[in-house]
XYZ file of C-alpha atoms in Angstrom:
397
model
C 0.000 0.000 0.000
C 1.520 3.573 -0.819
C 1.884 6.151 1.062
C -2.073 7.328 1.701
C -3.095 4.008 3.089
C -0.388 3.617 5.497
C -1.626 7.303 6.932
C -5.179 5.726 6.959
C -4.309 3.344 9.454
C -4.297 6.224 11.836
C -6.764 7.950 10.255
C -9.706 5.018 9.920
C -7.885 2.465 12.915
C -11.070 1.658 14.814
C -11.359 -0.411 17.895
C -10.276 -4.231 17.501
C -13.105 -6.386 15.896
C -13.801 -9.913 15.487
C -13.027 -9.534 11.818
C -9.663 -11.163 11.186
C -9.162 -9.088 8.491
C -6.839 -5.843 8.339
C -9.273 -4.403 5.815
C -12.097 -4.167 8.678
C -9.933 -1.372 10.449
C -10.516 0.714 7.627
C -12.835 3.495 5.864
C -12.856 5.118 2.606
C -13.288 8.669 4.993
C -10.247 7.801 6.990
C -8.526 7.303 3.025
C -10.047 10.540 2.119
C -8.561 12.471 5.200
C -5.045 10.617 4.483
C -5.030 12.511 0.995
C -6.449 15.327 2.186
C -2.955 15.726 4.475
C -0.323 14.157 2.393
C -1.285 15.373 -0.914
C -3.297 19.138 -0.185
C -3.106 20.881 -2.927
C -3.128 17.987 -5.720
C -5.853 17.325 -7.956
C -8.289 14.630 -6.086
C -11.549 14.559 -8.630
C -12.842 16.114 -11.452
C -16.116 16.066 -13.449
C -15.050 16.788 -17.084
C -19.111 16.428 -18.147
C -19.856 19.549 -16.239
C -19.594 23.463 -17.192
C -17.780 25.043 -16.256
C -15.415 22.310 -15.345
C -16.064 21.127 -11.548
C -13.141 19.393 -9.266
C -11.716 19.348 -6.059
C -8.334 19.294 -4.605
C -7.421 16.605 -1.628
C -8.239 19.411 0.676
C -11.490 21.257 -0.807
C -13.026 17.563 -1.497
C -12.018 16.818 2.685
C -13.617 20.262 3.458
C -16.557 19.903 1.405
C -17.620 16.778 2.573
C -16.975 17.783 6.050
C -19.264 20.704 5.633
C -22.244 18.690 3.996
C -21.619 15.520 6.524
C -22.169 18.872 9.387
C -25.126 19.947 7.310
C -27.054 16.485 7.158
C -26.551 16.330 10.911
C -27.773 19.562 11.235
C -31.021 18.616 9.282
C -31.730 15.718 11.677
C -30.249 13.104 10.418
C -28.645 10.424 13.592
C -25.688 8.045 13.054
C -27.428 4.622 11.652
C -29.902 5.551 9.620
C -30.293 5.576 5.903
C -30.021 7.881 2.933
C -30.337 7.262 -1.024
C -28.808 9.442 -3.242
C -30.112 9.926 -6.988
C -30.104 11.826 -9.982
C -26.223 12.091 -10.203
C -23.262 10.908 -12.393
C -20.612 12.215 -10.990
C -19.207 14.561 -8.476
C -22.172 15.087 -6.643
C -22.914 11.474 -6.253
C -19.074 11.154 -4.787
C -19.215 13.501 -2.052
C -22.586 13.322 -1.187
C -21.684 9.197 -0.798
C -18.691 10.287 1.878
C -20.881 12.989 3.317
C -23.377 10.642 4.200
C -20.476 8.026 5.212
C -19.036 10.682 7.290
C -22.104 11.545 9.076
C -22.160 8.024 9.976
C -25.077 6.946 7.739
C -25.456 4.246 5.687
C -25.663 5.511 2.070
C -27.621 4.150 -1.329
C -27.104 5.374 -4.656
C -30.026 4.872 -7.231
C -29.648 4.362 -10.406
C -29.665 8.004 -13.212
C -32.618 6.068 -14.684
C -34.828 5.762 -12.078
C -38.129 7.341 -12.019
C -40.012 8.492 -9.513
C -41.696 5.083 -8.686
C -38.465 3.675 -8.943
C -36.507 6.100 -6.612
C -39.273 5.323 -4.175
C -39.353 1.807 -4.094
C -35.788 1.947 -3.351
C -36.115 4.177 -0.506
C -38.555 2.159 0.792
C -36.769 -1.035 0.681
C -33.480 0.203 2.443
C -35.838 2.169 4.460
C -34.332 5.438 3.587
C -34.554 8.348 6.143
C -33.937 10.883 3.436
C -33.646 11.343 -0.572
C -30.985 13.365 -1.784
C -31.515 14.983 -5.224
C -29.164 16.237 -7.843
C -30.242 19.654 -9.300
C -26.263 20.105 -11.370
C -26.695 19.334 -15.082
C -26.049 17.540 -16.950
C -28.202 14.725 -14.623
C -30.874 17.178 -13.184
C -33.849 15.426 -11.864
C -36.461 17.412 -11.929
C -38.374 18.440 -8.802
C -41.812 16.716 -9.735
C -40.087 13.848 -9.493
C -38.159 14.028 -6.313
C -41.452 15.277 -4.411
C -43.565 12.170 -5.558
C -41.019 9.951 -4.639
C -41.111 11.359 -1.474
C -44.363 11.274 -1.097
C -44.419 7.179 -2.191
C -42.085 6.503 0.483
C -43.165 6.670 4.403
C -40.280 5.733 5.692
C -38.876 9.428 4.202
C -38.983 12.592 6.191
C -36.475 14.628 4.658
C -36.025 15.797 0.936
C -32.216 17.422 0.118
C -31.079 18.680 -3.021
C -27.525 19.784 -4.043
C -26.797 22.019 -6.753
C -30.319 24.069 -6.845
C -32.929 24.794 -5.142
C -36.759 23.100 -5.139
C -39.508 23.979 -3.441
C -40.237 22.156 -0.468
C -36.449 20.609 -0.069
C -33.263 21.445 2.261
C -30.549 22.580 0.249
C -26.746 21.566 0.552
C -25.011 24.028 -0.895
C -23.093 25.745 1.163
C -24.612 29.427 -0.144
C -27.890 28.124 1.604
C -26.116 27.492 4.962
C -23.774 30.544 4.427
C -25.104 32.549 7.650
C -25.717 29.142 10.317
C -22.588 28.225 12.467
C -22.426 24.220 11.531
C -20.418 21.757 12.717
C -17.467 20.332 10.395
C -17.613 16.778 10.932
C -14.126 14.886 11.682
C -13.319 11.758 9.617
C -15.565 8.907 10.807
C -14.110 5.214 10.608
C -17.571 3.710 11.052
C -18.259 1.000 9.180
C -21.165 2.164 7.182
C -22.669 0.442 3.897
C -23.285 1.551 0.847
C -25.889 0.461 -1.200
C -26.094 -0.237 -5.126
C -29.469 -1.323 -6.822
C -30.060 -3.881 -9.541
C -33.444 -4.102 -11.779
C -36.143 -1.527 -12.713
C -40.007 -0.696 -11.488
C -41.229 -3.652 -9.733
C -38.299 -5.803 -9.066
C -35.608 -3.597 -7.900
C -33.165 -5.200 -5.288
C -30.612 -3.301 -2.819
C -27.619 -5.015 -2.297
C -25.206 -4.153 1.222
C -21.760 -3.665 0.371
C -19.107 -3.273 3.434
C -16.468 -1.036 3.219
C -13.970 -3.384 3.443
C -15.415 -5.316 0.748
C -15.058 -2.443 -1.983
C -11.909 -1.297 -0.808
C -10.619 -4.901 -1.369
C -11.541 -5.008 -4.373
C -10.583 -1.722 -5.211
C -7.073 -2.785 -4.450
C -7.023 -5.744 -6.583
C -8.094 -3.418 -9.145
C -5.521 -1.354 -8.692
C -2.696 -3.290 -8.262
C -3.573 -5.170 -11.424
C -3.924 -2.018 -13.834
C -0.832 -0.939 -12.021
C -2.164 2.195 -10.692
C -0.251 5.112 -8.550
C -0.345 7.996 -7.469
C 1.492 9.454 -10.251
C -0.977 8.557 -12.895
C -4.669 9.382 -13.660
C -7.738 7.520 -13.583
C -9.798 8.837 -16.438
C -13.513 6.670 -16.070
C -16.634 6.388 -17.956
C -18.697 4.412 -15.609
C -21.316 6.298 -13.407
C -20.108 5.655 -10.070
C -23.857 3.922 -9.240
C -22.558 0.466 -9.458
C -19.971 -1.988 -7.771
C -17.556 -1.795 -10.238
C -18.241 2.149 -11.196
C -16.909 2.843 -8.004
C -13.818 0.233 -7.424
C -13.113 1.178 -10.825
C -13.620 4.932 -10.865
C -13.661 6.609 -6.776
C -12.274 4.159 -4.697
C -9.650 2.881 -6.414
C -8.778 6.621 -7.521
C -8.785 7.299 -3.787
C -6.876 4.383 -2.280
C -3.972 4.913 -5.153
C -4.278 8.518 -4.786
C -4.144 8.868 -8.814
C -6.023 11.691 -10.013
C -10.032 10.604 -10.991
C -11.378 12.535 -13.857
C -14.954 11.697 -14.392
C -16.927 11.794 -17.991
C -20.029 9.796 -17.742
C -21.971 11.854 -20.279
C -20.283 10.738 -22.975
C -20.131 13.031 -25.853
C -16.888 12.356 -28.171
C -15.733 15.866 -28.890
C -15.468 16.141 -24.959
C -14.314 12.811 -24.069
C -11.210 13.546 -26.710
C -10.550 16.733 -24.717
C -10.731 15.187 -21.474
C -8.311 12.204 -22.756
C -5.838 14.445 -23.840
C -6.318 16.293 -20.916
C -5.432 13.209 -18.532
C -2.893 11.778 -21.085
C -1.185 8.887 -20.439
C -4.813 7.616 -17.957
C -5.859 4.510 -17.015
C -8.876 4.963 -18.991
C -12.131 2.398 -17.634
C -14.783 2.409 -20.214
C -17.762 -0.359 -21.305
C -15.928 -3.408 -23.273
C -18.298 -2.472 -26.772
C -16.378 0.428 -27.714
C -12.762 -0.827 -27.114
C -12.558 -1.995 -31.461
C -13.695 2.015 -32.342
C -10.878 3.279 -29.573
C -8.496 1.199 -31.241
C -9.409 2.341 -34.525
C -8.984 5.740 -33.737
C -6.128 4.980 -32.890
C -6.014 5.775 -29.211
C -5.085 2.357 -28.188
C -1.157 3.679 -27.361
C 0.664 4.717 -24.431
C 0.577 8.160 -26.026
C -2.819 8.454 -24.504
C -2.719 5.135 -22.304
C -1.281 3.959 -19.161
C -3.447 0.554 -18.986
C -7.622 0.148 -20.672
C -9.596 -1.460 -18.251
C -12.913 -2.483 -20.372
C -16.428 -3.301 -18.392
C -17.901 -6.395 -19.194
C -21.206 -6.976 -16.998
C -21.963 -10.503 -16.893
C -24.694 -12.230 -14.914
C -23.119 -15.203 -12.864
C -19.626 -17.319 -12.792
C -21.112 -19.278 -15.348
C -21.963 -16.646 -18.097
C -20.025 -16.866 -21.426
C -17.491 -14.227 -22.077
C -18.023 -12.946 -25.755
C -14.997 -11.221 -27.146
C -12.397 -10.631 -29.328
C -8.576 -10.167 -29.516
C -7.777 -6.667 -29.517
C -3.987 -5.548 -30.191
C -2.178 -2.629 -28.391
C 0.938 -1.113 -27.263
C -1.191 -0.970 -23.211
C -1.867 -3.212 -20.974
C -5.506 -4.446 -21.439
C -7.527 -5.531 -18.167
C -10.895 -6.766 -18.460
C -13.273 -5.852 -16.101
C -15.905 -8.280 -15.156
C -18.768 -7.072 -13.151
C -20.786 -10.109 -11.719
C -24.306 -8.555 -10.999
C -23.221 -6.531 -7.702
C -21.437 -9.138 -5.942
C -17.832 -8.183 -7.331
C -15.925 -6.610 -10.039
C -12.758 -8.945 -10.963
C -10.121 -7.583 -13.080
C -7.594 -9.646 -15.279
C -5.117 -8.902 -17.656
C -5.043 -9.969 -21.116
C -1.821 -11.250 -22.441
C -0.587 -9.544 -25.723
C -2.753 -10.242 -28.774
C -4.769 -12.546 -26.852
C -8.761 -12.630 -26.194
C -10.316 -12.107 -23.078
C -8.515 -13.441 -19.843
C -10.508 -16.158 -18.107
C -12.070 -15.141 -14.939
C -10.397 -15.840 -11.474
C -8.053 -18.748 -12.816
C -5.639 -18.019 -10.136
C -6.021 -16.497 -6.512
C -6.071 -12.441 -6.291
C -3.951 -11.575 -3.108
C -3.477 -8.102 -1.754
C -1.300 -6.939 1.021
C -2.307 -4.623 3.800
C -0.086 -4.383 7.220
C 2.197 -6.805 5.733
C -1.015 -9.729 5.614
C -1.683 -10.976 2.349
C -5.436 -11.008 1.767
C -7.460 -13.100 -0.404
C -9.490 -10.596 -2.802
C -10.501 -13.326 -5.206
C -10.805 -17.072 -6.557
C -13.363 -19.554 -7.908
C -13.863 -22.448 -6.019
C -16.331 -25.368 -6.997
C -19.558 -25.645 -5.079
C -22.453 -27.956 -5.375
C -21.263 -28.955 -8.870
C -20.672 -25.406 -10.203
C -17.952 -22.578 -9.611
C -18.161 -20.016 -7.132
C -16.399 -16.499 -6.540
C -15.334 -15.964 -3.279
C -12.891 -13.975 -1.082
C -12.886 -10.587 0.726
C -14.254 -8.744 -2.415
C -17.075 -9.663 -2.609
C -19.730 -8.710 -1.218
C -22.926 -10.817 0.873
C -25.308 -8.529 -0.305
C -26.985 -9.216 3.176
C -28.550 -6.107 5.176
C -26.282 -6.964 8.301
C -28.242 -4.746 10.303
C -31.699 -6.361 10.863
C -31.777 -9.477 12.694
């Protein structure tokens, strides 16, 4: 681990738990702090979708979730409940997600695509204390729908929105607050979840992730792409998902490399922003990999590794691909449902890497960790290891 993850330890050390793993002691806050001190001034995120350009610094992203963690506390909001977070993309989805994390809650992102039904039905099922709304284009969700949700969901009692104002909400931004005297919340190394979401109206499911589970896997992912603190992470995954956030935030945050964020894609822009971030480890869905290579951009002119997204449904699911040649390392990134995102490097001219062939160890405090291998179970193969994730609600009996 570099540099930033040894300063988490005493940032994020919590009291000793059962857990035999080192992983436990830590929290993506206590990682955020650790940059916040060793690298202060350095780029930490931007959102190259956004005009003008939006980004933080180690230091203004540690203040600025600091201040909104203070604000949701302020609001009302106690250490253990819930909150779901929708309508975002990027930034905003980021730092609310370590606001809320900060202010000791446990935090669920819903999917851009969710309607209003939808975004209620998923507060209702994690039992969501509040709904936090994105007003920022380019992912606005429009007020109508944010107060029906509300309304569709009990369990609610408090509507935020970040970015602009709606009737009837509690604004983040810290114009609205400018004149109250809030506490800035201190790092927090509680072990809060956060919460992804799979399906649409109807049949949506919420699925528990630990901390210690993404950050595992967040490491494997780094370590295998080879990232550091001296490159960039340049991603076109929402960070809504498993693997948009080992791929994307975490794994930007545990390496300390640089994320810049363009989930709108739009190719004018995403050329601008790839020169911009020049050589980047560049994480993007596996169907456009053939037109990046055609283009050209394939090359460690623009490249430091290309980590392509392949979402498949089980252990079992057959890998469709093809052999793509390039001058970079190429990863392929499986995402199975939102139980884990396994990376695996191709070898030079070759097709897609099987899955989990061999163990993925990573080393924290000097104790190698199992992150991933398939095992056979009941006849059929099985992930398993300390990235990935139960799913489970731990919290009710």
């Amino acid at each position: 681990m570099n540099a930033a993850s040894n300063e988490a330890v005493r940032t994020s050390r919590t009291e000793a738990t059962s857990s035999p793993l080192p992983l436990e002691r830590f929290s993506l806050d206590g990682f955020l702090a650790s940059s916040a001190r060793l690298w202060r001034d350095r780029l930490a995120m931007r959102d190259t979708c956004s005009s003008p350009l939006a980004g933080f610094t180690c230091s203004e992203l540690d203040a600025e979730v600091g201040r909104m963690a203070g604000v949701l506390a302020h609001l009302g909001l106690l250490a253990g409940e819930r909150i779901l977070v929708c309508g975002g993309m990027g930034l905003s989805v980021i730092v609310a997600c370590l606001a809320g994390l900060r202010a000791g809650l446990d935090v669920g992102i819903a999917l851009p695509a969710f309607a209003a039904e939808e975004i209620a039905e998923a507060a209702r099922r994690i039992r969501a204390a509040a709904i936090l709304g994105n007003a920022t284009p380019p992912t606005t969700v429009a007020s109508e729908t944010l107060l029906a949700a509300a309304a569709q969901a009990p369990c609610v009692r408090l509507l935020c929105t970040s970015g602009g104002m709606i009737d009837g909400a509690a604004a983040l931004d810290a114009a609205a607050w400018a004149h109250e005297e809030l506490a800035v919340l201190a790092p927090n190394p509680s072990a809060g979840a956060v919460i992804t979401f799979t399906g649409g109206a109807g049949r949506i499911e919420s699925v528990f992730h630990r901390q210690a589970t993404l950050i595992a896997a967040a490491l494997d992912v780094v370590r295998r792409a080879k990232i550091s603190a001296n490159s960039t992470v340049l991603s076109t995954i929402a960070p809504v998902t498993f693997a948009g956030l080992v791929a994307g935030p975490i794994g930007a945050l545990l390496s300390g490399a640089p994320l810049h964020l363009h989930t709108s894609f739009a190719a004018a822009a995403f050329l601008d922003a790839l020169d911009d971030s020049a050589p980047a480890h560049l994480v993007v869905p596996a169907n456009i990999a053939c037109d990046l290579a055609g283009a050209g951009l394939a090359t460690p002119a623009y490249l430091a590794s290309l980590l392509l997204l392949r979402r498949i449904r089980s252990e079992q699911s057959s890998l469709p691909g093809q052999p793509l040649d390039g001058a970079v390392p190429i990863l392929d990134l499986y995402a199975l449902g939102e139980r884990a995102a396994v990376a695996e490097q191709r070898r030079q001219g070759a097709g897609l890497a099987p899955l989990a062939r061999e163990p993925h160890l990573v080393s924290v405090d000097a104790t190698r960790i199992l992150a991933f291998e398939m095992r056979e179970a009941s006849g059929k193969l099985e992930i398993r290891g300390a990235g990935v994730t139960d799913g489970e609600d731990w919290s009710v009996p």
